[in-house]
Every structure is written in C-alpha cells, then in structure tokens.
C-alpha cells in the first residue's frame, strides 16, 4: 500500500504533483472554473473560515487570497475557540469549514453553530461522505485521495488549491480581478505540478540538512505575508513528527520577542521567495545572523543571490507566482519535517499522542 515508500507520509508527499494536477483538471478545465453556480460571492460582506491544525493554516493563507484577489474581508478562527465564542455573524456572509477528515469534532460543532446564521455553509473536505460534507450547503472535494499519515501533507496543498480557485472565482464574481489578471493567476496555478516535481528533487539535499536540524532543541520558522501561515505549518509539521520544539513567527514579529531565543544552537528557517517583501525579510535574517543564529534560507535563485553571504545554508526553489508560493513551499517544509524525524528515529506515520482524526474535544 505504501507503493514502495518507507512511510505513508513519504508517499503522500511524493504524490502531490499528481493529485494537484487532478484537482486542477477538475476545478480549472480549459477556459473556465468548475465551481457550483450557487457559490456566488457577489454582494457578500464577509467570509468566515474555520478549521483546526493544518486545515486552519490553509484558511490563514486563504484569507490573504480572498482579501487581495477578491477584496472580500475574511475572519479566520480555530474551531475550538470559534464554537464557544458565539461570534456575531452577518447574514450576508459565507462560513467556510476546511477539514481533511470531515469529522473533526470542533469543526463540526462550529459548523452547526453557523447553520441558519449565514447565507451559505461551505465545506472543503477530502472525505466526501463525511459529517461536515453532509451538513454543508456546498461541499467541495479537495481530491487528494486517501491520506493515511497523521501528519497532513497532500491534503494541505489540495486544500490550498481549492481555496485559491474559490478566491479567483470570488475575484471574478465581484469584479475585483481583470480578465488579464484572472487568466494570469489561472496559468500560474497550472504550473504548480511541474514546479512541485522540481521541488521534490531537492529531497536528498534536505535529508542532509535534516541530519543537523535533528540536533536542535528549538527551531524557528519565519515567513511574511502569505508565507507567514506556512511558517506556522512548517513548525507544526516538525513538532508533530520529530518532537523538536518549533515555532512559526511572522518575520516582522522577530524583534518583538522571539529574537531573545537566538543563539548559535537555534536554526531559523526562513521561507522567503523573492517577492515584494523580500528586502524586509533579509533585514530580519541579518538580525538573526548578527546573533549567530543558523539561518536556513529557502528561496529562489534571485532571493538567494540578493540575500548575500552569512546564511548557514540555503535551499533553492523554482520561481513561482507570488500569491501561490505557499502551495510550492509546503513541500520543502514537509520534507524537512520528514527527514528530521527519520534522523531522530521517531515514528513518522503514527506520532505519539496524535490521532488522524480528532473526533472528540
Ligand atoms: O481532519 P481535519 O483536517 O479536520 O484535521 C484537522 C487537524 O486535526 C489536522 O490538520 C492536524 O493538525 C494534523 N495532524 C496536522 O498534520
């Protein structure tokens, strides 16, 4: 069943170019978007996106997309907080629930709280027959195929793709995206499977780096803009399976506290494509390097050249259209977690204390 891989997680990481291509064929057939007509974003005041764990980080990336591509304000929350907060919800809004299993107790309870309070309950699920899918007005499949590894990998990138397609539809419905920009974003999404294959070829190098990362007690992940939620996801993945303490921060928050942790034993993994915020990230990196932190810069060739000397190591990624970089950069983050766990000899597919589906509070 593991298709020649040592672990389900390795298989599921490697499957991403193929499952993402399938999802692209489904959602973006030639010249159109294949989403239900009833999913009409015109005239909405707000979106509320709710989920747990990795699915919540997918929502956190999607907030940037809905706001920038569609001009639609978004609220995001983890389901365990949302459900008891009893938040007021504008009727003129959609509530979107993201869940691989479709059975997460907190997410399901949050969905039930929203029933009859919003215009539409939308879910983004991997298991089409799940409770969350059944109780939604619209259930969108992420088409990742069965995910067995407790650490979510291909479900995350397929959740992101589905949410990106929704954001593009919202942008078009609301007249926020020109035809030209819309077409450029669609074309950019379609390049992702090929770019993912290129990113996967970096695995042997990542495995080498992981041998040293595995020695660390504490690790920081930094990202800005759409890459900030990916920093959180990278840290979650690493702590789940390697049991190393890891935290994700918005790069700009570094000097507001976490910089106090930096010394020569702390690897700082910077997820930073050469985008419009890159120069700011470089100055954050320099602050780390000045305190002898070990920076691993994950960027494209332009970014690595622009960052200059001083990083401990760098990992070169293919260039990718700015808004969709998290979909591609998820792969090195997953591979780093995987190979660090292998170096430590931990149980990758069944990490201690964790269950694949959290059906109790
Ligand atoms: O099935 P769900 O997507 O609702 O699960 C949500 C979280 O429990 C899940 O993403 C968890 O954080 C994973 N173990 C992350 O790798």
XYZ file of C-alpha atoms and ligand atoms in Angstrom:
377
model
C 0.000 0.000 0.000
C 2.914 2.332 0.575
C 3.801 1.976 -3.090
C 7.460 1.278 -2.450
C 7.881 4.117 0.074
C 9.026 3.525 3.635
C 6.192 5.562 5.105
C 2.759 6.789 4.086
C 3.961 10.310 4.736
C 6.754 9.943 2.159
C 4.294 8.507 -0.359
C 1.803 11.290 0.271
C 4.440 13.998 -0.068
C 5.584 12.478 -3.363
C 2.027 12.191 -4.692
C 1.414 15.924 -4.563
C 2.266 16.803 -8.191
C -0.174 14.131 -9.378
C -3.075 14.846 -7.031
C -2.711 18.583 -7.525
C -2.802 18.066 -11.296
C -6.015 16.037 -10.872
C -7.564 18.787 -8.765
C -6.531 21.381 -11.357
C -8.148 19.357 -14.131
C -11.319 19.155 -12.062
C -11.550 22.779 -10.925
C -9.929 24.586 -13.835
C -10.893 22.804 -17.036
C -9.875 24.703 -20.163
C -11.175 28.274 -20.101
C -13.491 28.075 -17.088
C -13.846 27.499 -13.350
C -15.715 24.397 -12.325
C -17.416 25.523 -9.123
C -21.161 25.416 -8.434
C -23.026 28.471 -9.751
C -24.698 28.790 -6.355
C -21.307 29.642 -4.919
C -21.801 33.277 -5.854
C -19.581 35.712 -3.980
C -21.292 38.883 -5.258
C -22.687 41.188 -2.622
C -21.166 39.348 0.339
C -19.868 41.416 3.244
C -17.583 38.835 4.712
C -16.266 35.291 4.808
C -15.645 33.323 7.976
C -13.150 30.466 7.667
C -12.880 27.946 10.481
C -10.772 24.800 10.942
C -8.204 23.075 13.171
C -4.478 22.406 12.851
C -3.097 22.259 9.347
C -6.516 22.958 7.847
C -6.581 26.185 9.885
C -3.264 27.211 8.352
C -4.784 26.621 4.916
C -7.574 29.025 5.949
C -4.943 31.503 7.132
C -3.294 31.508 3.681
C -6.721 31.776 2.021
C -7.503 34.926 3.999
C -4.692 36.692 2.136
C -6.099 35.427 -1.170
C -9.743 36.356 -0.593
C -8.741 39.786 0.629
C -6.216 40.590 -2.097
C -7.753 38.802 -5.104
C -11.414 39.471 -4.305
C -11.443 42.421 -1.884
C -13.523 40.304 0.464
C -12.890 40.748 4.210
C -12.205 37.450 5.973
C -12.334 36.338 9.528
C -10.424 33.185 10.429
C -10.520 31.208 13.631
C -9.583 27.859 15.097
C -12.754 25.844 15.590
C -12.219 25.179 19.319
C -12.259 28.932 20.013
C -14.882 29.886 17.465
C -17.502 27.440 18.722
C -17.633 28.836 22.258
C -17.037 32.476 21.372
C -20.533 32.737 19.943
C -19.407 35.333 17.437
C -21.958 37.556 15.721
C -22.184 36.630 12.037
C -23.502 38.883 9.282
C -26.234 37.075 7.393
C -24.710 38.353 4.209
C -21.704 36.077 4.556
C -20.495 32.544 3.861
C -18.993 30.335 6.557
C -16.308 28.024 5.172
C -15.115 24.923 7.034
C -11.950 23.150 5.989
C -11.309 19.582 7.139
C -9.441 16.660 5.658
C -11.436 14.036 7.565
C -14.695 15.967 7.688
C -15.202 14.512 11.178
C -13.234 16.856 13.447
C -15.490 17.449 16.457
C -14.666 21.128 16.991
C -15.030 21.975 13.306
C -18.361 20.168 13.093
C -19.637 21.983 16.190
C -18.520 25.322 14.712
C -20.410 24.463 11.506
C -23.562 23.671 13.468
C -23.274 26.998 15.278
C -23.350 28.786 11.891
C -26.334 26.900 10.485
C -29.212 29.369 9.850
C -26.998 32.338 10.724
C -25.207 32.769 7.389
C -26.219 32.741 3.722
C -24.319 29.550 2.984
C -22.305 26.873 4.757
C -19.469 25.746 2.538
C -17.042 22.953 3.311
C -13.725 21.998 1.782
C -13.202 18.323 2.562
C -11.254 15.281 1.495
C -13.856 12.745 2.615
C -16.956 13.471 0.539
C -19.225 11.274 2.680
C -18.172 12.889 5.977
C -20.438 14.606 8.516
C -19.051 18.046 7.670
C -19.686 17.490 3.949
C -23.214 16.215 4.613
C -24.179 19.150 6.804
C -22.964 21.814 4.347
C -24.931 23.607 1.639
C -21.971 23.182 -0.685
C -19.216 20.598 -0.123
C -16.153 20.950 -2.289
C -13.835 17.931 -2.553
C -10.101 18.590 -2.418
C -9.430 15.410 -4.426
C -6.259 14.476 -2.557
C -7.100 10.780 -2.323
C -6.917 8.877 0.972
C -4.423 10.420 3.388
C -3.113 7.924 5.946
C -0.143 9.677 7.559
C -1.154 11.507 10.730
C 0.881 14.492 9.577
C -1.225 16.084 6.875
C 0.673 16.802 3.647
C -1.159 16.350 0.356
C -4.456 17.352 1.948
C -2.897 20.717 2.858
C -1.750 21.549 -0.678
C -5.050 20.356 -2.162
C -6.996 22.429 0.403
C -4.912 25.411 -0.651
C -5.594 24.793 -4.318
C -9.354 24.513 -3.759
C -9.359 27.715 -1.709
C -7.248 29.506 -4.346
C -9.758 28.563 -7.051
C -12.581 29.840 -4.810
C -10.698 33.110 -4.286
C -10.279 33.505 -8.055
C -13.996 32.913 -8.582
C -14.733 35.433 -5.844
C -12.395 37.916 -7.540
C -14.202 37.489 -10.828
C -17.733 37.447 -9.352
C -17.003 40.688 -7.516
C -15.326 42.405 -10.473
C -12.138 42.731 -8.445
C -9.884 40.895 -10.919
C -9.365 41.993 -14.506
C -9.703 39.276 -17.161
C -5.988 39.559 -17.704
C -5.056 39.102 -14.041
C -7.543 36.291 -13.702
C -6.026 34.447 -16.667
C -2.510 35.019 -15.316
C -3.446 33.547 -11.925
C -5.092 30.511 -13.538
C -1.995 29.962 -15.683
C 0.204 30.293 -12.584
C -1.798 27.642 -10.707
C -1.420 25.277 -13.642
C 2.383 25.463 -13.432
C 2.375 24.142 -9.865
C 2.557 20.367 -10.518
C 5.694 20.841 -12.622
C 7.245 23.140 -10.018
C 6.404 20.620 -7.304
C 8.301 17.920 -9.189
C 11.313 20.217 -9.298
C 10.954 20.932 -5.551
C 10.788 17.208 -4.760
C 14.115 16.678 -6.488
C 15.666 18.665 -3.611
C 14.839 15.846 -1.167
C 18.387 14.366 -0.893
C 19.781 17.805 -0.017
C 17.013 18.342 2.558
C 17.775 14.922 4.067
C 21.392 16.032 4.577
C 20.351 19.315 6.210
C 17.887 17.431 8.389
C 20.724 15.470 9.988
C 21.935 18.730 11.514
C 18.472 20.142 12.198
C 17.773 16.979 14.193
C 20.392 18.057 16.767
C 18.459 21.226 17.663
C 16.305 21.732 20.757
C 14.402 24.711 19.385
C 13.726 25.817 15.846
C 12.078 28.940 14.494
C 10.266 29.263 11.166
C 9.817 32.746 9.726
C 7.624 33.999 6.885
C 5.922 37.197 5.774
C 2.588 37.760 4.071
C 1.209 34.543 2.573
C 4.329 32.776 3.813
C 3.563 33.531 7.464
C 0.903 30.807 7.790
C 3.309 28.461 6.030
C 5.884 29.185 8.745
C 3.251 28.084 11.278
C 2.544 24.947 9.246
C 6.263 24.141 8.921
C 6.668 24.388 12.688
C 3.585 22.250 13.351
C 4.754 19.537 10.946
C 8.204 19.425 12.511
C 6.988 19.258 16.096
C 4.343 16.632 15.325
C 6.720 14.031 13.991
C 10.216 14.901 15.285
C 9.136 16.175 18.756
C 11.533 19.099 18.428
C 10.126 22.332 19.792
C 9.415 24.582 16.837
C 7.569 27.856 16.484
C 6.460 29.839 13.487
C 6.517 33.629 13.514
C 5.742 36.452 11.170
C 9.227 37.704 10.248
C 8.341 41.213 11.416
C 7.488 39.915 14.895
C 11.011 38.633 15.480
C 12.224 41.709 17.275
C 9.112 41.803 19.440
C 10.269 38.837 21.490
C 11.466 35.649 19.829
C 14.844 37.159 18.927
C 15.713 36.642 22.597
C 15.894 32.900 21.875
C 18.520 33.193 19.161
C 21.998 31.782 19.693
C 24.268 29.524 17.658
C 22.240 26.430 18.537
C 18.935 27.695 17.114
C 18.198 27.015 13.447
C 15.975 29.672 11.900
C 14.228 28.520 8.766
C 13.274 31.434 6.557
C 10.585 30.727 3.960
C 11.008 33.616 1.570
C 10.541 33.652 -2.187
C 11.937 36.775 -3.851
C 8.700 38.753 -3.588
C 7.907 42.371 -2.878
C 8.542 41.911 0.854
C 11.845 40.112 0.386
C 14.125 43.015 1.399
C 12.348 43.297 4.721
C 12.859 39.596 5.348
C 16.561 39.939 4.547
C 16.916 42.527 7.295
C 15.172 40.141 9.718
C 17.623 37.435 8.649
C 20.538 39.756 9.274
C 19.290 40.375 12.796
C 19.355 36.613 13.362
C 22.810 36.221 11.817
C 24.216 39.053 13.939
C 23.257 36.922 16.973
C 24.895 33.817 15.438
C 21.571 32.119 14.647
C 21.811 29.399 11.986
C 19.733 30.654 9.086
C 18.440 28.170 6.528
C 17.109 30.327 3.705
C 14.548 28.654 1.462
C 14.110 30.918 -1.547
C 14.545 31.078 -5.309
C 17.828 31.797 -7.082
C 17.115 35.549 -7.161
C 16.375 35.617 -3.458
C 19.443 33.618 -2.545
C 21.653 35.922 -4.636
C 20.022 39.047 -3.173
C 20.408 37.811 0.412
C 24.212 37.718 0.078
C 26.533 35.904 2.469
C 26.005 34.839 6.029
C 23.246 32.237 5.947
C 24.158 28.845 7.381
C 22.626 27.083 4.359
C 20.244 27.851 1.549
C 17.859 25.777 -0.494
C 16.995 26.895 -3.997
C 13.378 26.629 -5.094
C 11.934 27.220 -8.546
C 10.387 30.658 -9.152
C 6.656 30.741 -8.501
C 3.922 33.372 -8.878
C 3.823 35.346 -5.623
C 0.379 34.583 -4.206
C 0.700 30.836 -4.687
C 4.183 30.322 -3.243
C 2.815 28.611 -0.076
C 1.499 25.723 -2.201
C 5.007 25.065 -3.506
C 6.997 25.891 -0.362
C 4.866 23.457 1.640
C 6.924 20.673 0.060
C 10.366 21.569 1.469
C 8.696 22.236 4.842
C 7.150 18.748 4.782
C 10.369 17.115 3.596
C 12.353 18.850 6.295
C 9.985 17.563 8.973
C 10.014 14.081 7.463
C 13.781 13.759 7.194
C 14.357 15.281 10.624
C 12.050 12.646 12.090
C 13.900 9.934 10.151
C 17.214 11.239 11.501
C 15.784 11.071 15.021
C 14.262 7.630 14.501
C 10.740 8.658 15.535
C 7.548 7.033 14.247
C 6.657 9.174 11.255
C 3.227 7.803 10.397
C 1.983 7.271 13.953
C 3.469 10.041 16.084
C 2.944 9.715 19.828
C -0.225 11.169 21.344
C -1.788 12.048 17.985
C -4.747 10.643 16.062
C -5.516 11.085 12.382
C -8.998 12.295 13.073
C -9.857 14.153 16.307
C -13.492 13.258 16.817
C -13.631 14.254 20.483
C -12.950 17.649 22.023
O -9.335 16.235 9.543
P -9.061 17.671 9.807
O -8.481 18.381 8.614
O -10.273 18.416 10.336
O -7.966 17.697 10.938
C -7.540 18.908 11.493
C -6.290 18.694 12.325
O -6.521 17.789 13.358
C -5.108 18.195 11.485
O -4.828 19.045 10.410
C -3.841 18.048 12.341
O -3.384 19.307 12.744
C -2.774 17.273 11.564
N -2.207 16.259 12.391
C -1.688 18.157 11.019
O -0.631 17.477 10.440
